[in-house]
Amino acid sequence: MRVCANFAADGLLLQEPQLAVSGAVYRTAEGGAECVQILETGELLKALEEFKKQGFKIYGTTSHAGKPLEKNQFSEKCVILFGSEAEGLSPALLKCCDVLLGIPQSGYVESLNVSCAASVVLYSHFIQFSKC
């Protein structure tokens, strides 16, 4: 939530929102939790299809393939998916994406943890739309 607030994300879409509302999460977010709307869904694929119907483009992140982040132009209305650190995005979620994004890597490690990946991707989105 702290990264989302820092880079002006409108919200977090979660299947398990209870994970985002604990006291420890609020302390770690350093004020960011109050700035980011939590959206709950029991059916992520169905929710993503609704976002698509509303004109949102769905971006997925992957450590194995994807368009290089620096060559991507985000749609102003978008949803960015981050998978679990252990397994990434499921095949069904990958198939739902309009664009798959990859973060350039040195090759020394297999991937970034989700917080670091979110920082890089959300920064890239932020600089495309920020008035700063």
CSV table of C-alpha atoms in Angstrom, one decimal, residues 13-15 39-54 56 58 79 81 93 96:
chain,number,residue,atom,x,y,z
A,13,LEU,CA,-8.0,-5.1,-6.1
A,14,LEU,CA,-7.7,-8.1,-3.7
A,15,GLN,CA,-9.2,-11.5,-3.3
A,39,LEU,CA,-11.5,-3.2,-3.7
A,40,GLU,CA,-12.6,-6.7,-2.8
A,41,THR,CA,-13.5,-9.4,-5.2
A,42,GLY,CA,-14.2,-13.1,-4.7
A,43,GLU,CA,-13.8,-13.8,-8.4
A,44,LEU,CA,-10.7,-12.0,-9.8
A,45,LEU,CA,-11.2,-13.1,-13.4
A,46,LYS,CA,-14.8,-11.9,-13.4
A,47,ALA,CA,-13.7,-8.6,-11.9
A,48,LEU,CA,-11.1,-8.1,-14.6
A,49,GLU,CA,-13.6,-8.8,-17.3
A,50,GLU,CA,-15.8,-6.0,-15.8
A,51,PHE,CA,-12.8,-3.7,-15.9
A,52,LYS,CA,-12.3,-4.5,-19.5
A,53,LYS,CA,-15.9,-3.7,-20.3
A,54,GLN,CA,-15.3,-0.3,-18.7
A,56,PHE,CA,-9.5,-0.6,-18.8
A,58,ILE,CA,-5.1,-5.3,-18.2
A,79,VAL,CA,-5.2,-2.6,-14.1
A,81,LEU,CA,-1.5,-7.5,-12.0
A,93,LEU,CA,-4.7,-14.5,-15.3
A,96,CYS,CA,-6.7,-12.4,-19.4
